[in-house]
Structures are given as C-alpha cells and as structure tokens.
Short mmCIF file of C-alpha atoms and ligand atoms in Angstrom, two decimals:
data_model
loop_
_atom_site.label_atom_id
_atom_site.label_comp_id
_atom_site.label_asym_id
_atom_site.label_seq_id
_atom_site.Cartn_x
_atom_site.Cartn_y
_atom_site.Cartn_z
CA UNK A 21 -0.08 0.02 -0.24
CA UNK A 22 1.26 3.33 -1.01
CA UNK A 23 0.34 6.06 2.54
CA UNK A 24 1.00 10.05 1.71
CA UNK A 25 1.70 11.12 5.80
CA UNK A 26 1.33 14.64 5.96
CA UNK A 27 2.62 16.24 9.52
CA UNK A 28 1.19 19.80 10.62
CA UNK A 29 3.20 22.76 12.04
CA UNK A 30 2.26 21.37 15.76
CA UNK A 31 3.57 17.57 14.72
CA UNK A 32 7.19 18.68 13.39
CA UNK A 33 7.38 22.25 16.07
CA UNK A 34 10.63 21.32 17.27
CA UNK A 35 13.62 18.85 17.47
CA UNK A 36 12.02 16.06 19.37
CA UNK A 37 8.68 15.88 17.29
CA UNK A 38 10.85 15.57 14.09
CA UNK A 39 12.48 12.74 15.65
CA UNK A 40 8.98 11.79 17.01
CA UNK A 41 7.82 11.94 13.04
CA UNK A 42 11.33 10.18 11.57
CA UNK A 43 10.52 6.94 14.06
CA UNK A 44 6.92 6.70 12.69
CA UNK A 45 7.84 7.40 8.65
CA UNK A 46 10.73 4.48 9.48
CA UNK A 47 8.16 2.13 11.62
CA UNK A 48 5.06 2.94 8.37
CA UNK A 49 8.25 1.61 6.15
CA UNK A 50 9.05 -1.83 7.89
CA UNK A 51 5.53 -2.79 8.04
CA UNK A 52 5.34 -3.00 4.00
CA UNK A 53 4.37 0.65 2.89
CA UNK A 54 5.54 2.68 0.38
CA UNK A 55 5.50 6.01 1.99
CA UNK A 56 5.46 9.38 0.63
CA UNK A 57 5.73 12.72 3.82
CA UNK A 58 4.47 16.09 3.26
CA UNK A 59 5.42 18.81 5.92
CA UNK A 60 3.82 22.08 7.20
CA UNK A 61 6.32 24.77 8.24
CA UNK A 62 7.71 24.11 12.27
CA UNK A 63 4.68 25.31 14.15
CA UNK A 64 3.99 29.12 14.09
CA UNK A 65 6.43 29.32 11.78
CA UNK A 66 4.31 30.66 8.64
CA UNK A 67 2.73 33.20 10.93
CA UNK A 68 6.05 34.38 11.98
CA UNK A 69 7.09 34.94 7.91
CA UNK A 70 4.33 36.44 7.60
CA UNK A 71 4.72 38.79 10.16
CA UNK A 72 8.40 39.83 9.03
CA UNK A 73 7.66 40.92 5.90
CA UNK A 74 4.61 42.92 7.38
CA UNK A 75 7.25 44.79 9.24
CA UNK A 76 9.91 45.40 6.44
CA UNK A 77 7.08 45.99 3.92
CA UNK A 78 3.80 47.97 2.90
CA UNK A 79 3.65 46.37 -0.71
CA UNK A 80 4.34 42.95 -0.14
CA UNK A 81 4.78 41.83 -3.42
CA UNK A 82 2.86 38.13 -4.18
CA UNK A 83 5.85 36.66 -5.67
CA UNK A 84 8.40 37.63 -2.69
CA UNK A 85 5.77 36.60 -0.54
CA UNK A 86 5.76 33.15 -1.66
CA UNK A 87 9.22 33.30 -2.28
CA UNK A 88 9.70 33.55 1.49
CA UNK A 89 6.88 31.91 2.95
CA UNK A 90 7.06 28.51 1.50
CA UNK A 91 11.01 28.35 3.08
CA UNK A 92 9.33 27.23 6.25
CA UNK A 93 8.12 24.16 4.81
CA UNK A 94 11.81 24.00 2.99
CA UNK A 95 13.21 23.95 6.13
CA UNK A 96 11.17 21.33 7.54
CA UNK A 97 11.65 18.66 4.69
CA UNK A 98 15.31 18.93 4.93
CA UNK A 99 15.65 18.60 8.70
CA UNK A 100 13.02 15.58 8.53
CA UNK A 101 15.08 14.04 5.82
CA UNK A 102 18.35 14.30 8.13
CA UNK A 103 16.45 12.51 10.94
CA UNK A 104 15.25 9.64 8.51
CA UNK A 105 19.34 9.02 7.40
CA UNK A 106 19.93 8.73 11.26
CA UNK A 107 17.57 5.95 11.48
CA UNK A 108 18.48 3.91 8.36
CA UNK A 109 15.78 5.31 5.99
CA UNK A 110 17.04 6.79 3.06
CA UNK A 111 14.84 9.53 2.04
CA UNK A 112 15.04 12.75 -0.22
CA UNK A 113 13.81 16.46 -0.07
CA UNK A 114 11.56 17.90 -2.58
CA UNK A 115 10.40 21.66 -2.93
CA UNK A 116 7.25 22.03 -4.19
CA UNK A 117 8.34 22.12 -7.66
CA UNK A 118 10.58 19.69 -7.45
CA UNK A 119 7.93 17.51 -6.99
CA UNK A 120 5.83 18.33 -9.77
CA UNK A 121 3.19 21.34 -8.62
CA UNK A 122 2.77 22.68 -11.42
CA UNK A 123 -0.10 25.48 -10.60
CA UNK A 124 -1.36 28.98 -11.63
CA UNK A 125 -0.06 32.48 -11.43
CA UNK A 126 -1.92 33.54 -8.51
CA UNK A 127 0.83 34.33 -5.85
CA UNK A 128 -0.45 33.52 -1.83
CA UNK A 129 -3.52 31.61 -3.49
CA UNK A 130 -2.20 29.57 -5.97
CA UNK A 131 -4.38 26.65 -7.82
CA UNK A 132 -3.35 23.54 -8.60
CA UNK A 133 -3.04 23.26 -12.74
CA UNK A 134 -1.30 19.72 -12.70
CA UNK A 135 0.73 17.27 -10.90
CA UNK A 136 3.54 15.77 -12.20
CA UNK A 137 4.96 13.44 -9.95
CA UNK A 138 6.97 10.87 -12.05
CA UNK A 139 10.20 12.44 -10.19
CA UNK A 140 8.24 11.20 -6.65
CA UNK A 141 7.39 7.89 -8.00
CA UNK A 142 11.29 7.22 -8.96
CA UNK A 143 12.25 7.94 -5.52
CA UNK A 144 10.16 5.43 -4.35
CA UNK A 145 11.03 2.65 -6.72
CA UNK A 146 14.49 3.32 -5.68
CA UNK A 147 14.11 2.33 -2.25
CA UNK A 148 13.69 5.73 -1.04
CA UNK A 149 10.96 8.27 0.86
CA UNK A 150 9.98 11.48 -0.59
CA UNK A 151 9.66 14.35 1.75
CA UNK A 152 7.66 17.01 0.27
CA UNK A 153 7.21 20.60 1.18
CA UNK A 154 3.27 20.94 1.67
CA UNK A 155 1.28 24.36 0.16
CA UNK A 156 3.78 25.22 -2.69
CA UNK A 157 4.66 24.59 -6.86
CA UNK A 158 5.93 26.20 -9.55
CA UNK A 159 3.65 29.02 -11.87
CA UNK A 160 3.52 28.33 -15.25
CA UNK A 161 6.00 32.10 -15.43
CA UNK A 162 8.06 29.64 -13.25
CA UNK A 163 8.19 31.63 -10.28
CA UNK A 164 7.25 29.93 -6.72
CA UNK A 165 3.73 29.68 -5.43
CA UNK A 166 2.45 29.48 -2.28
CA UNK A 167 -0.92 27.83 -2.12
CA UNK A 168 -2.31 29.19 0.79
CA UNK A 169 -3.21 28.85 4.58
CA UNK A 170 -3.55 25.17 5.23
CA UNK A 171 -2.75 24.57 1.90
CA UNK A 172 -0.14 21.41 2.81
CA UNK A 173 -3.43 19.47 3.59
CA UNK A 174 -4.04 19.91 -0.44
CA UNK A 175 -0.70 19.09 -1.52
CA UNK A 176 -0.76 16.01 0.40
CA UNK A 177 -4.33 14.97 -1.13
CA UNK A 178 -3.30 15.77 -4.93
CA UNK A 179 -0.17 13.41 -4.14
CA UNK A 180 -2.11 10.50 -2.84
CA UNK A 181 -4.64 10.98 -5.93
CA UNK A 182 -1.58 11.22 -8.41
CA UNK A 183 0.47 8.16 -6.96
CA UNK A 184 -2.97 6.18 -5.90
CA UNK A 185 -2.69 5.96 -1.92
CA UNK A 186 -4.42 6.85 0.83
CA UNK A 187 -3.62 10.18 2.82
CA UNK A 188 -2.98 10.52 6.62
CA UNK A 189 -3.44 13.96 7.93
CA UNK A 190 -1.93 14.16 11.33
CA UNK A 191 -2.24 16.78 13.52
CA UNK A 192 -2.36 17.90 17.51
CA UNK A 193 -5.87 15.92 17.93
CA UNK A 194 -6.59 12.67 17.22
CA UNK A 195 -9.26 13.04 14.73
CA UNK A 196 -12.24 14.93 13.54
CA UNK A 197 -14.87 15.96 16.51
CA UNK A 198 -18.14 16.47 17.71
CA UNK A 199 -17.05 19.52 18.25
CA UNK A 200 -13.93 21.59 18.91
CA UNK A 201 -12.04 19.03 21.65
CA UNK A 202 -10.01 21.98 22.87
CA UNK A 203 -13.36 23.99 23.67
CA UNK A 204 -15.53 21.44 24.47
CA UNK A 205 -14.01 18.72 26.86
CA UNK A 206 -16.90 15.98 26.04
CA UNK A 207 -16.42 16.56 22.39
CA UNK A 208 -16.42 12.78 20.97
CA UNK A 209 -14.05 11.47 17.99
CA UNK A 210 -16.04 10.62 15.12
CA UNK A 211 -15.17 7.11 13.67
CA UNK A 212 -16.03 8.71 10.14
CA UNK A 213 -17.81 11.06 8.23
CA UNK A 214 -19.37 11.64 5.04
CA UNK A 215 -17.15 14.09 2.47
CA UNK A 216 -20.29 16.38 2.11
CA UNK A 217 -20.65 16.64 5.93
CA UNK A 218 -17.31 17.23 6.27
CA UNK A 219 -17.34 20.16 3.86
CA UNK A 220 -20.00 21.89 5.80
CA UNK A 221 -17.99 21.58 8.91
CA UNK A 222 -15.12 23.03 7.11
CA UNK A 223 -17.23 26.02 5.74
CA UNK A 224 -18.54 26.91 8.81
CA UNK A 225 -14.99 26.85 10.63
CA UNK A 226 -13.75 23.73 11.60
CA UNK A 227 -10.09 24.13 10.66
CA UNK A 228 -9.15 20.58 10.32
CA UNK A 229 -8.19 19.46 7.39
CA UNK A 230 -8.49 22.25 4.97
CA UNK A 231 -11.49 22.89 2.93
CA UNK A 232 -9.72 22.87 -0.15
CA UNK A 233 -8.22 19.69 0.58
CA UNK A 234 -11.73 17.84 1.15
CA UNK A 235 -12.84 19.19 -2.18
CA UNK A 236 -9.88 17.58 -4.14
CA UNK A 237 -10.79 14.55 -1.83
CA UNK A 238 -14.27 14.11 -2.76
CA UNK A 239 -13.65 15.12 -6.76
CA UNK A 240 -11.37 11.85 -7.00
CA UNK A 241 -12.33 9.86 -4.38
CA UNK A 242 -8.92 9.67 -2.44
CA UNK A 243 -9.77 8.71 1.21
CA UNK A 244 -8.33 10.79 3.97
CA UNK A 245 -7.70 9.70 7.28
CA UNK A 246 -7.28 12.26 10.15
CA UNK A 247 -5.16 11.62 13.09
CA UNK A 248 -2.87 12.51 15.97
CA UNK A 249 0.61 12.68 15.24
CA UNK A 250 1.08 12.63 19.45
CA UNK A 251 -0.60 9.31 20.00
CA UNK A 252 -0.68 7.60 16.83
CA UNK A 253 -3.57 5.79 17.61
CA UNK A 254 -6.25 5.36 14.58
CA UNK A 255 -8.54 8.21 13.92
CA UNK A 256 -11.13 9.31 11.60
CA UNK A 257 -12.21 8.29 8.20
CA UNK A 258 -13.54 10.83 5.91
CA UNK A 259 -15.09 8.96 3.07
CA UNK A 260 -18.24 8.29 0.97
CA UNK A 261 -21.39 8.04 2.79
CA UNK A 262 -22.27 4.87 3.02
CA UNK A 263 -25.90 4.47 2.29
CA UNK A 264 -26.52 1.53 3.63
CA UNK A 265 -26.08 3.26 7.37
CA UNK A 266 -29.09 5.21 8.90
CA UNK A 267 -27.63 8.96 9.43
CA UNK A 268 -26.82 10.21 12.64
CA UNK A 269 -29.29 13.88 12.78
CA UNK A 270 -26.55 15.71 13.74
CA UNK A 271 -22.89 14.91 13.39
CA UNK A 272 -21.27 18.13 15.04
CA UNK A 273 -21.27 21.26 15.89
CA UNK A 274 -18.82 24.32 14.54
CA UNK A 275 -18.47 27.68 15.69
CA UNK A 276 -16.62 30.95 13.41
CA UNK A 277 -15.74 33.99 14.93
CA UNK A 278 -13.72 35.30 11.80
CA UNK A 279 -17.40 37.04 10.28
CA UNK A 280 -18.49 40.26 10.91
CA UNK A 281 -22.22 41.47 10.24
CA UNK A 282 -22.96 44.82 8.07
CA UNK A 283 -26.33 46.50 7.69
CA UNK A 284 -27.83 48.89 5.39
CA UNK A 285 -30.37 50.70 6.54
CA UNK A 286 -33.16 52.35 5.03
CA UNK A 287 -32.89 51.22 1.83
CA UNK A 288 -35.30 51.70 -1.07
CA UNK A 289 -37.44 48.48 -1.90
CA UNK A 290 -36.82 48.44 -5.57
CA UNK A 291 -35.94 46.09 -8.26
CA UNK A 292 -32.21 46.00 -8.86
CA UNK A 293 -30.69 47.44 -5.84
CA UNK A 294 -29.85 44.12 -4.40
CA UNK A 295 -28.29 43.34 -7.55
CA UNK A 296 -26.12 46.75 -7.37
CA UNK A 297 -24.85 45.98 -3.82
CA UNK A 298 -23.83 42.42 -4.01
CA UNK A 299 -21.92 42.84 -7.60
CA UNK A 300 -20.48 45.75 -6.67
CA UNK A 301 -19.15 43.84 -3.55
CA UNK A 302 -18.19 40.86 -5.46
CA UNK A 303 -16.06 42.63 -7.87
CA UNK A 304 -13.95 43.50 -4.47
CA UNK A 305 -13.29 39.92 -4.01
CA UNK A 306 -15.92 40.23 -0.69
CA UNK A 307 -17.15 37.03 -0.02
CA UNK A 308 -20.47 37.45 1.08
CA UNK A 309 -22.26 34.68 3.26
CA UNK A 310 -25.85 34.62 4.64
CA UNK A 311 -27.69 37.43 3.41
CA UNK A 312 -30.78 38.54 5.35
CA UNK A 313 -33.74 41.67 3.99
CA UNK A 314 -35.91 42.81 6.46
CA UNK A 315 -40.23 42.98 5.34
CA UNK A 316 -39.99 46.63 4.12
CA UNK A 317 -41.65 49.72 5.56
CA UNK A 318 -42.99 52.14 4.08
CA UNK A 319 -41.03 51.18 1.12
CA UNK A 320 -37.78 51.17 2.85
CA UNK A 321 -36.09 48.53 4.16
CA UNK A 322 -32.18 46.96 6.01
CA UNK A 323 -30.43 44.61 4.21
CA UNK A 324 -28.03 42.81 6.32
CA UNK A 325 -25.31 40.16 5.82
CA UNK A 326 -21.99 38.50 7.12
CA UNK A 327 -18.26 38.82 5.35
CA UNK A 328 -14.64 37.87 6.78
CA UNK A 329 -13.76 40.78 9.29
CA UNK A 330 -11.05 41.26 7.35
CA UNK A 331 -13.24 42.53 4.60
CA UNK A 332 -14.90 44.75 6.57
CA UNK A 333 -13.25 48.28 6.01
CA UNK A 334 -13.50 47.80 2.03
CA UNK A 335 -17.06 47.39 2.52
CA UNK A 336 -17.76 49.85 4.23
CA UNK A 337 -16.66 52.45 2.03
CA UNK A 338 -18.46 50.34 -0.95
CA UNK A 339 -21.34 50.32 0.84
CA UNK A 340 -21.29 54.01 1.91
CA UNK A 341 -20.66 55.21 -1.13
CA UNK A 342 -23.55 52.97 -2.92
CA UNK A 343 -25.89 54.35 0.15
CA UNK A 344 -25.12 57.94 -0.79
CA UNK A 345 -26.14 57.01 -4.68
CA UNK A 346 -29.20 55.40 -3.51
CA UNK A 347 -30.44 57.53 -1.11
CA UNK A 348 -30.24 54.94 2.12
CA UNK A 349 -30.20 56.50 5.31
CA UNK A 350 -26.82 54.41 6.03
CA UNK A 351 -24.41 51.78 6.97
CA UNK A 352 -23.09 49.87 10.05
CA UNK A 353 -20.79 47.07 10.90
CA UNK A 354 -20.72 44.88 13.72
CA UNK A 355 -17.60 42.55 14.62
CA UNK A 356 -18.66 41.32 18.26
CA UNK A 357 -20.96 38.26 16.03
CA UNK A 358 -19.89 34.89 15.62
CA UNK A 359 -21.71 31.98 13.98
CA UNK A 360 -22.70 28.57 15.26
CA UNK A 361 -23.57 26.18 13.32
CA UNK A 362 -25.23 22.56 13.28
CA UNK A 363 -23.91 20.35 10.50
CA UNK A 364 -25.98 16.37 9.75
CA UNK A 365 -26.97 14.16 7.00
CA UNK A 366 -29.65 13.06 9.00
CA UNK A 367 -31.20 16.18 8.94
CA UNK A 368 -32.49 15.84 5.91
CA UNK A 369 -35.15 13.40 6.23
CA UNK A 370 -36.02 14.59 10.33
CA UNK A 371 -37.66 17.62 11.09
CA UNK A 372 -37.68 19.58 13.62
CA UNK A 373 -33.87 20.03 13.99
CA UNK A 374 -34.59 23.90 13.60
CA UNK A 375 -37.01 23.92 16.80
CA UNK A 376 -34.51 22.33 18.87
CA UNK A 377 -31.98 24.63 17.70
CA UNK A 378 -34.23 27.98 18.47
CA UNK A 379 -35.29 26.38 22.03
CA UNK A 380 -31.70 25.36 23.51
CA UNK A 381 -30.42 29.23 22.21
CA UNK A 382 -33.41 30.70 24.01
CA UNK A 383 -33.32 28.28 26.86
CA UNK A 384 -29.53 30.10 27.54
CA UNK A 385 -30.93 33.20 26.69
CA UNK A 386 -28.89 33.40 23.05
CA UNK A 387 -30.31 36.00 20.79
CA UNK A 388 -30.26 34.99 16.97
CA UNK A 389 -29.88 37.56 14.80
CA UNK A 390 -29.20 35.56 11.29
CA UNK A 391 -30.74 32.54 10.41
CA UNK A 392 -29.36 30.12 7.15
CA UNK A 393 -29.67 26.80 6.62
CA UNK A 394 -28.61 24.19 3.97
CA UNK A 395 -29.81 20.38 3.14
CA UNK A 396 -27.81 18.93 6.10
CA UNK A 397 -26.67 22.36 7.93
CA UNK A 398 -28.36 25.14 10.28
CA UNK A 399 -26.61 28.39 11.14
CA UNK A 400 -26.95 31.20 13.55
CA UNK A 401 -25.46 34.84 14.11
CA UNK A 402 -25.10 35.10 17.62
CA UNK A 403 -23.48 37.59 20.00
CA UNK A 404 -20.09 36.85 19.87
CA UNK A 405 -19.54 36.07 23.81
CA UNK A 406 -22.28 33.44 23.57
CA UNK A 407 -20.35 31.63 20.92
CA UNK A 408 -18.76 28.91 23.34
CA UNK A 409 -22.37 29.03 25.55
CA UNK A 410 -23.87 28.08 22.84
CA UNK A 411 -21.45 24.74 21.21
CA UNK A 412 -21.82 24.00 24.73
CA UNK A 413 -25.87 23.55 24.52
CA UNK A 414 -26.39 22.30 20.88
CA UNK A 415 -23.65 19.80 21.83
CA UNK A 416 -25.78 18.41 24.74
CA UNK A 417 -29.06 18.91 23.67
CA UNK A 418 -28.24 17.25 20.57
CA UNK A 419 -26.75 13.72 22.37
CA UNK A 420 -23.39 14.54 21.28
CA UNK A 421 -21.46 14.33 24.57
CA UNK A 422 -19.26 11.62 25.25
CA UNK A 423 -20.28 9.48 27.72
CA UNK A 424 -19.54 10.58 31.12
CA UNK A 425 -16.89 7.47 32.80
P1 ADP B 519 -2.20 21.41 11.83
O1 ADP B 519 -1.75 22.41 12.14
O2 ADP B 519 -2.40 20.14 12.24
O3 ADP B 519 -2.16 21.19 10.44
P2 ADP B 519 -4.82 22.88 12.38
O4 ADP B 519 -4.02 23.58 14.13
O5 ADP B 519 -4.79 23.84 11.15
O6 ADP B 519 -3.58 21.89 12.64
O7 ADP B 519 -6.14 22.13 13.41
C1 ADP B 519 -6.11 21.58 14.26
C2 ADP B 519 -6.93 21.82 15.69
O8 ADP B 519 -8.29 22.01 14.82
C3 ADP B 519 -7.01 21.33 16.75
O9 ADP B 519 -6.05 21.93 17.83
C4 ADP B 519 -8.37 22.01 17.38
O10 ADP B 519 -8.40 22.34 18.33
C5 ADP B 519 -9.01 22.55 15.96
N1 ADP B 519 -10.52 21.92 15.87
C6 ADP B 519 -11.70 22.82 15.82
N2 ADP B 519 -12.46 22.49 15.69
C7 ADP B 519 -12.48 20.94 15.74
C8 ADP B 519 -13.01 19.70 15.67
N3 ADP B 519 -14.26 19.86 15.14
N4 ADP B 519 -12.36 18.52 15.55
C9 ADP B 519 -10.82 18.29 15.37
N5 ADP B 519 -10.20 19.65 15.78
C10 ADP B 519 -10.93 20.69 15.94
N1 LIG B 520 2.54 26.70 6.94
C1 LIG B 520 1.20 26.94 6.35
C2 LIG B 520 0.06 27.02 7.25
O1 LIG B 520 0.11 27.22 8.11
C3 LIG B 520 0.56 26.09 5.28
C4 LIG B 520 0.30 25.01 5.53
O2 LIG B 520 1.20 24.05 6.22
O3 LIG B 520 -0.64 23.93 5.46
O4 LIG B 520 -0.98 27.87 6.33
MG1 MG B 521 -2.07 24.25 13.56
#
C-alpha cells in the first residue's frame, strides 16, 4: 500500500517532534508500506514569516511573499530527511516545484494545474522516502507559488491521488471531533464522516482538514484519515457516505468568530438595488455569506449580510458610496458577532431540528440575529461572547457529549 503522511505545524514544531515523526515514518516503512511525506512549516513559522514581511514592507509583492513563506516548509523537509537518515531510512527532500506541482500565477493563493509526480515515483521505486514541502509549487511563469494557509493538506491529497494511495493527515488532536475538543471537553471523536458533512463543517469554520483538500479528495475519491501525531491512535476516516447506514441527525457543532455583520439601513425597496450592492462587493472580491432583508416598511428596508472581518473596511467604503447614490439612510458594521452551525446528513429526513436549535438557544438566553440553512446544516449568527455557551448547549441537546466515565 502507498501512504501519503502529512504532518502539520505542531507535529514538527521542534527537534523532538521531528525525531518522533521520523520514527513513525520508519515504522510505517517497516510494515511494508511505501511512504511519501508532506510537511508544514515548523510550529508557528508561517505566522512569523508573515509578521516579518509586514515589518519590512507595505506593498509585499506576491512573488516575494511566496518565496518567503515557502521557505518554512522547505526547512522542515530537509530536517526531517536528516532525522530519517539517522534511522537508516533513505529519504530525499523536495520543494513543491521539484515534486512536480504546476500551478497558476495567483500568488498567495495558487491553484494546482497539474501534478507531474514522476520524480516522486522514481524516488519510491528506488526504495527512498520522498519528503515534500507542503502548500507550494511552481507557476506557469516558473515562479515559486504558495497555495495559501492550510495548503499542505491539499498537497498531500493531490499526491495521494497522483500516486494512487491513501492520505493520512496527522495533527495535534486525534481526529475530527463533534466539536472543537479544545473548547468542549465532552467532544467525541468520530470514527468516520462523509465528504459532504466534512465540507459543511469546513465551510462553517472547522479548521481541520483544510476545505480545499476535502474538496479535492471528494472529487477524486481519495480516502482521508485524520489522526494524531502525538498518540498515533486510529483517527477519523473521511469517505463517501455509506447509504446502507442510518445517518446521525447531527454529526457536529462548529463555531466561527472570523465573520462580521454589515447592515445598510433605509434602503429603497426597489428592484435592482440588491443586485447593484452585491455586484459591487463581488467586484471587490468580498466573499459575502449570509444575507437577510427585512420586511419593507413604508417602501424602505434594511439589508444585512455577513462577511470576513478582514473585509469590513473595504465593504464599509463601498456600501457607504452606494448608500449615498441610492438614498439609503446609513451603513453600520458589527464585528462582535459569531456563527454557530449544526451539521448532519440525517437532518434531510428529520423534521424538528431547527425547532430544537431555537429552543436550546432560547433556554440559554442567546438571541438569534440571522439564520441560514442547507439540506444538512443550520447556522445562526449570535453575539460573539455567547458562542462557547451556544456550542456547549447544542452539543449536549443533540446528544453528542461523550458518556461520562
Ligand atoms: P495543523 O497545524 O496540524 O495543520 P490546525 O492547527 O490547523 O492543524 O488544526 C488543528 C486544530 O483544529 C486542533 O488543535 C483543534 O483545536 C481544532 N479543531 C476545531 N474544531 C475541530 C473539530 N471539530 N475536530 C478536530 N479539531 C478541531
Ligand atoms: N504552513 C502553512 C500554514 O500554516 C501551510 C500549511 O502547512 O498548510 O498555513
Ligand atoms: Mg496548527
């Protein structure tokens, strides 16, 4: 069997961790499997490099940012190879470019065009362990590119697809949990979860695994195993939904505090206004999520929407301009909001989930400001300082807590 093993920042944070990872790779090889390794930058190095860039430059050209950030992963590949050599495991480090990742020219957010994995295949055939720098490639203009935050998961999945293997994503918790195990101590590890449910959880703010990687895995049918590099115990499989199994009504609860709410008040209730507003935001690359329009009162209405907090400044200026043009009353922003979401494939066929969500939040005195749903998700925008209480209450209400021991 061929296994792509991807190790996140915490998993390779220091020399001890790197040596431990090397031992695990050596154990996997001893079992008779072929191993390809993908590594992230050590610990918080990506954040540190971003911070460094911000200190020396206002403009931060994309080409140079990508050259800088990918150095983090490159360093980790060489160190891990050295530790593997010490264990008698022949290993070679590869940058994304050397590993055959061809991308577009979109710096800081490059998309993979093709994976030409022949060098990696050749290393495997020669009995060596290739160690590949995550989240990086070379563009059609032959410049180094970075895939964006969390891109190493995508590197791993793409390699598993190109080489025909399974993909293990090692991190600092033992799998995908019913909610963030660092926030809710009664969170339960799932043995498995479908691609669709995982994608909804990612879209609602679950950081692990990266959404792009799950999308790639679903499209190409790559099986993902999320597990711990601290305990090495079996973790969570992300696979196709098994139609022969009865679906849990609710699989997980996710919170997200990275979005803000913007409201335009006293908007004339006429055709074409919303179209103008959201076209203008789209042209500025502002990714709007939930949208709510109030019932119109005397021909005026309020329009609210959520957006990434980082885009609030840009959106405020654009909406201010538009408000003046159309004669709206004003624009306000609110960054103290958060979103709590419930995800579960069984929601499709079980009525009453929304009612239980609203009752549970009401019992905790949590006011719901906006609601949005899909076939397998319910999300509510609430005050940011109510997020933890809401997550815990919903987790308990839907029977997700681990049984007390
Ligand atoms: P890595 O650095 O290994 O790529 P991240 O730090 O990006 O991993 O993500 C791992 C973290 O995700 C965990 O430490 C955990 O606190 C957090 N997390 C949030 N929600 C969940 C969840 N539902 N299941 C598992 N981990 C979660
Ligand atoms: N090191 C990068 C990050 O933290 C890319 C990755 O490892 O996924 O986002
Ligand atoms: Mg991390």
